[in-house]
């Protein structure tokens, strides 16, 4: 057999918030019996299906870890119309644990020493 890759492109509706979702995946292929000595087909191909692992898309899939040399300047350059303020309650024993979990869950990268 031969190993290969498969890629899927999913268009995001930007008017809706990002939500996690899961897709069922299966590989569909045709099998043909081949004579190993001659390489000629011995039968008509028949279709087969093989279930694959589900594909899960989460918030972190829409984030890119980017190094920003001067975060404050980059933040201010975006303007206040891009800013969203919200209050959340995170139930962690330490602030460090909360920061680490948020970074991992959202696929973000801390900058300016904020990851410690």
Short mmCIF file of N, CA, C and O in Angstrom, two decimals, residues 44-113:
data_model
loop_
_atom_site.label_atom_id
_atom_site.label_comp_id
_atom_site.label_asym_id
_atom_site.label_seq_id
_atom_site.Cartn_x
_atom_site.Cartn_y
_atom_site.Cartn_z
N UNK A 44 -13.30 -7.07 -11.93
CA UNK A 44 -13.86 -5.72 -11.97
C UNK A 44 -13.68 -5.09 -10.59
O UNK A 44 -13.79 -5.78 -9.57
N UNK A 45 -13.40 -3.80 -10.54
CA UNK A 45 -13.26 -3.15 -9.22
C UNK A 45 -14.59 -3.12 -8.47
O UNK A 45 -15.65 -3.06 -9.08
N UNK A 46 -14.51 -3.20 -7.16
CA UNK A 46 -15.70 -3.05 -6.33
C UNK A 46 -15.42 -2.00 -5.26
O UNK A 46 -14.29 -1.82 -4.83
N UNK A 47 -16.46 -1.29 -4.88
CA UNK A 47 -16.33 -0.18 -3.94
C UNK A 47 -16.26 -0.67 -2.51
O UNK A 47 -16.92 -1.65 -2.14
N UNK A 48 -15.45 0.00 -1.72
CA UNK A 48 -15.31 -0.28 -0.29
C UNK A 48 -15.36 1.03 0.47
O UNK A 48 -15.09 2.09 -0.07
N UNK A 49 -15.72 0.93 1.75
CA UNK A 49 -15.72 2.08 2.65
C UNK A 49 -15.01 1.67 3.93
O UNK A 49 -15.15 0.54 4.39
N UNK A 50 -14.25 2.62 4.50
CA UNK A 50 -13.53 2.36 5.73
C UNK A 50 -13.72 3.55 6.66
O UNK A 50 -13.38 4.68 6.30
N UNK A 51 -14.29 3.33 7.85
CA UNK A 51 -14.50 4.47 8.77
C UNK A 51 -13.17 4.97 9.33
O UNK A 51 -12.28 4.18 9.64
N UNK A 52 -13.04 6.28 9.43
CA UNK A 52 -11.86 6.93 9.99
C UNK A 52 -12.24 7.63 11.29
O UNK A 52 -13.42 7.72 11.64
N UNK A 53 -11.24 8.15 11.97
CA UNK A 53 -11.52 8.91 13.19
C UNK A 53 -12.31 10.17 12.83
O UNK A 53 -12.12 10.75 11.77
N UNK A 54 -13.18 10.58 13.76
CA UNK A 54 -13.93 11.82 13.56
C UNK A 54 -12.96 12.99 13.53
O UNK A 54 -11.90 12.97 14.15
N UNK A 55 -13.34 14.02 12.81
CA UNK A 55 -12.56 15.26 12.75
C UNK A 55 -13.26 16.27 13.64
O UNK A 55 -14.45 16.55 13.46
N UNK A 56 -12.54 16.79 14.63
CA UNK A 56 -13.12 17.78 15.53
C UNK A 56 -12.46 19.13 15.26
O UNK A 56 -11.24 19.24 15.18
N UNK A 57 -13.28 20.15 15.09
CA UNK A 57 -12.79 21.50 14.89
C UNK A 57 -13.17 22.31 16.13
O UNK A 57 -14.32 22.30 16.56
N UNK A 58 -12.18 22.99 16.71
CA UNK A 58 -12.43 23.78 17.91
C UNK A 58 -11.90 25.20 17.73
O UNK A 58 -11.30 25.52 16.71
N UNK A 59 -12.12 26.03 18.71
CA UNK A 59 -11.71 27.43 18.66
C UNK A 59 -10.23 27.57 18.33
O UNK A 59 -9.84 28.43 17.54
N UNK A 60 -9.40 26.71 18.89
CA UNK A 60 -7.96 26.82 18.67
C UNK A 60 -7.56 26.61 17.21
O UNK A 60 -6.49 27.05 16.80
N UNK A 61 -8.40 25.96 16.42
CA UNK A 61 -8.09 25.75 15.00
C UNK A 61 -8.18 27.05 14.20
O UNK A 61 -7.69 27.12 13.08
N UNK A 62 -8.80 28.07 14.78
CA UNK A 62 -8.92 29.36 14.10
C UNK A 62 -7.90 30.38 14.61
O UNK A 62 -7.94 31.54 14.26
N UNK A 63 -7.01 29.92 15.49
CA UNK A 63 -5.98 30.79 16.05
C UNK A 63 -4.63 30.42 15.46
O UNK A 63 -4.37 29.25 15.19
N UNK A 64 -3.78 31.41 15.29
CA UNK A 64 -2.42 31.17 14.83
C UNK A 64 -1.47 31.74 15.88
O UNK A 64 -1.62 32.89 16.29
N UNK A 65 -0.50 30.93 16.29
CA UNK A 65 0.50 31.41 17.25
C UNK A 65 1.48 32.29 16.49
O UNK A 65 2.20 31.82 15.63
N UNK A 66 1.47 33.55 16.82
CA UNK A 66 2.32 34.52 16.14
C UNK A 66 3.13 35.28 17.18
O UNK A 66 2.59 35.76 18.17
N UNK A 67 4.42 35.38 16.92
CA UNK A 67 5.28 36.16 17.81
C UNK A 67 5.06 37.64 17.51
O UNK A 67 5.12 38.07 16.37
N UNK A 68 4.74 38.41 18.54
CA UNK A 68 4.52 39.85 18.41
C UNK A 68 5.57 40.54 19.26
O UNK A 68 5.52 40.45 20.49
N UNK A 69 6.54 41.24 18.63
CA UNK A 69 7.61 41.85 19.42
C UNK A 69 7.12 42.91 20.41
O UNK A 69 7.63 42.99 21.51
N UNK A 70 6.14 43.72 20.03
CA UNK A 70 5.63 44.77 20.92
C UNK A 70 4.11 44.66 20.95
O UNK A 70 3.40 45.28 20.16
N UNK A 71 3.61 43.82 21.87
CA UNK A 71 2.17 43.54 21.93
C UNK A 71 1.35 44.80 22.18
O UNK A 71 0.33 45.02 21.55
N UNK A 72 1.78 45.62 23.11
CA UNK A 72 1.00 46.83 23.45
C UNK A 72 0.81 47.73 22.23
O UNK A 72 -0.28 48.23 21.98
N UNK A 73 1.86 47.95 21.45
CA UNK A 73 1.76 48.79 20.25
C UNK A 73 0.83 48.14 19.23
O UNK A 73 0.00 48.81 18.60
N UNK A 74 0.93 46.82 19.07
CA UNK A 74 0.06 46.11 18.12
C UNK A 74 -1.40 46.20 18.56
O UNK A 74 -2.30 46.41 17.74
N UNK A 75 -1.65 46.06 19.86
CA UNK A 75 -3.01 46.13 20.40
C UNK A 75 -3.60 47.52 20.16
O UNK A 75 -4.73 47.65 19.71
N UNK A 76 -2.85 48.55 20.49
CA UNK A 76 -3.34 49.92 20.32
C UNK A 76 -3.57 50.27 18.86
O UNK A 76 -4.49 51.04 18.53
N UNK A 77 -2.79 49.70 17.94
CA UNK A 77 -2.94 50.01 16.52
C UNK A 77 -4.24 49.44 15.94
O UNK A 77 -4.70 49.89 14.90
N UNK A 78 -4.85 48.46 16.61
CA UNK A 78 -6.09 47.85 16.11
C UNK A 78 -7.30 48.74 16.33
O UNK A 78 -8.30 48.60 15.65
N UNK A 79 -7.25 49.64 17.28
CA UNK A 79 -8.39 50.51 17.56
C UNK A 79 -9.40 49.84 18.48
O UNK A 79 -9.43 48.63 18.64
N UNK A 80 -10.25 50.66 19.08
CA UNK A 80 -11.21 50.15 20.07
C UNK A 80 -12.40 49.44 19.46
O UNK A 80 -13.11 48.70 20.14
N UNK A 81 -12.67 49.63 18.18
CA UNK A 81 -13.81 48.97 17.55
C UNK A 81 -13.61 47.46 17.42
O UNK A 81 -14.55 46.70 17.24
N UNK A 82 -12.37 46.97 17.54
CA UNK A 82 -12.07 45.54 17.48
C UNK A 82 -12.05 44.90 18.87
O UNK A 82 -11.89 43.70 19.00
N UNK A 83 -12.21 45.71 19.90
CA UNK A 83 -12.09 45.22 21.26
C UNK A 83 -13.44 44.75 21.78
O UNK A 83 -14.47 45.37 21.55
N UNK A 84 -13.41 43.61 22.47
CA UNK A 84 -14.62 43.06 23.10
C UNK A 84 -14.28 42.82 24.56
O UNK A 84 -13.29 42.17 24.88
N UNK A 85 -15.08 43.35 25.43
CA UNK A 85 -14.88 43.15 26.86
C UNK A 85 -15.94 42.17 27.36
O UNK A 85 -17.12 42.30 27.06
N UNK A 86 -15.48 41.18 28.11
CA UNK A 86 -16.40 40.19 28.69
C UNK A 86 -15.81 39.73 30.02
O UNK A 86 -14.60 39.74 30.20
N UNK A 87 -16.68 39.32 30.91
CA UNK A 87 -16.24 38.87 32.23
C UNK A 87 -16.51 37.38 32.32
O UNK A 87 -17.62 36.92 32.01
N UNK A 88 -15.48 36.63 32.73
CA UNK A 88 -15.60 35.18 32.86
C UNK A 88 -15.17 34.76 34.25
O UNK A 88 -14.36 35.43 34.89
N UNK A 89 -15.68 33.64 34.68
CA UNK A 89 -15.28 33.07 35.95
C UNK A 89 -14.57 31.75 35.67
O UNK A 89 -15.15 30.83 35.09
N UNK A 90 -13.30 31.69 36.02
CA UNK A 90 -12.52 30.47 35.82
C UNK A 90 -12.23 29.86 37.18
O UNK A 90 -11.72 30.53 38.07
N UNK A 91 -12.56 28.61 37.33
CA UNK A 91 -12.39 27.96 38.63
C UNK A 91 -11.10 27.16 38.66
O UNK A 91 -11.09 25.95 38.46
N UNK A 92 -10.00 27.86 38.91
CA UNK A 92 -8.69 27.23 39.05
C UNK A 92 -8.10 27.63 40.38
O UNK A 92 -8.40 28.68 40.92
N UNK A 93 -7.21 26.80 40.89
CA UNK A 93 -6.61 27.09 42.19
C UNK A 93 -5.60 28.23 42.10
O UNK A 93 -5.39 28.94 43.07
N UNK A 94 -4.94 28.37 40.93
CA UNK A 94 -3.95 29.43 40.79
C UNK A 94 -4.18 30.17 39.48
O UNK A 94 -4.76 29.63 38.53
N UNK A 95 -3.67 31.40 39.44
CA UNK A 95 -3.77 32.19 38.20
C UNK A 95 -2.93 31.54 37.10
O UNK A 95 -3.32 31.54 35.95
N UNK A 96 -1.79 30.96 37.47
CA UNK A 96 -0.92 30.31 36.50
C UNK A 96 -1.63 29.14 35.81
O UNK A 96 -1.52 28.96 34.60
N UNK A 97 -2.38 28.37 36.59
CA UNK A 97 -3.12 27.24 36.01
C UNK A 97 -4.21 27.73 35.06
O UNK A 97 -4.43 27.15 34.00
N UNK A 98 -4.88 28.82 35.43
CA UNK A 98 -5.92 29.39 34.58
C UNK A 98 -5.34 29.89 33.27
O UNK A 98 -5.87 29.62 32.18
N UNK A 99 -4.21 30.62 33.35
CA UNK A 99 -3.56 31.15 32.14
C UNK A 99 -3.12 30.01 31.23
O UNK A 99 -3.36 30.03 30.03
N UNK A 100 -2.48 28.99 31.79
CA UNK A 100 -2.01 27.85 31.00
C UNK A 100 -3.17 27.14 30.30
O UNK A 100 -3.07 26.76 29.13
N UNK A 101 -4.29 26.98 30.99
CA UNK A 101 -5.45 26.30 30.41
C UNK A 101 -6.08 27.13 29.29
O UNK A 101 -6.42 26.60 28.24
N UNK A 102 -6.22 28.42 29.50
CA UNK A 102 -6.79 29.29 28.46
C UNK A 102 -5.89 29.30 27.23
O UNK A 102 -6.36 29.19 26.09
N UNK A 103 -4.59 29.39 27.43
CA UNK A 103 -3.64 29.38 26.31
C UNK A 103 -3.76 28.08 25.53
O UNK A 103 -3.82 28.07 24.30
N UNK A 104 -3.80 26.95 26.23
CA UNK A 104 -3.90 25.65 25.56
C UNK A 104 -5.23 25.48 24.84
O UNK A 104 -5.29 25.01 23.71
N UNK A 105 -6.32 25.89 25.48
CA UNK A 105 -7.66 25.72 24.91
C UNK A 105 -7.87 26.58 23.67
O UNK A 105 -8.46 26.15 22.69
N UNK A 106 -7.38 27.80 23.69
CA UNK A 106 -7.59 28.71 22.57
C UNK A 106 -6.45 28.69 21.55
O UNK A 106 -6.54 29.35 20.53
N UNK A 107 -5.40 27.93 21.81
CA UNK A 107 -4.29 27.84 20.87
C UNK A 107 -3.53 29.15 20.76
O UNK A 107 -3.01 29.47 19.70
N UNK A 108 -3.46 29.90 21.85
CA UNK A 108 -2.81 31.20 21.83
C UNK A 108 -1.36 31.09 22.27
O UNK A 108 -0.92 30.04 22.73
N UNK A 109 -0.64 32.18 22.12
CA UNK A 109 0.75 32.24 22.55
C UNK A 109 0.92 33.44 23.46
O UNK A 109 0.57 34.56 23.07
N UNK A 110 1.42 33.24 24.67
CA UNK A 110 1.62 34.39 25.55
C UNK A 110 2.75 35.27 25.05
O UNK A 110 3.65 34.81 24.35
N UNK A 111 2.67 36.54 25.35
CA UNK A 111 3.74 37.47 24.95
C UNK A 111 3.98 38.48 26.05
O UNK A 111 3.19 38.62 26.97
N UNK A 112 5.09 39.17 25.95
CA UNK A 112 5.48 40.19 26.93
C UNK A 112 5.50 39.65 28.36
O UNK A 112 5.10 40.32 29.30
N UNK A 113 5.89 38.38 28.52
CA UNK A 113 5.99 37.80 29.84
C UNK A 113 4.68 37.47 30.51
O UNK A 113 4.62 37.25 31.71
#
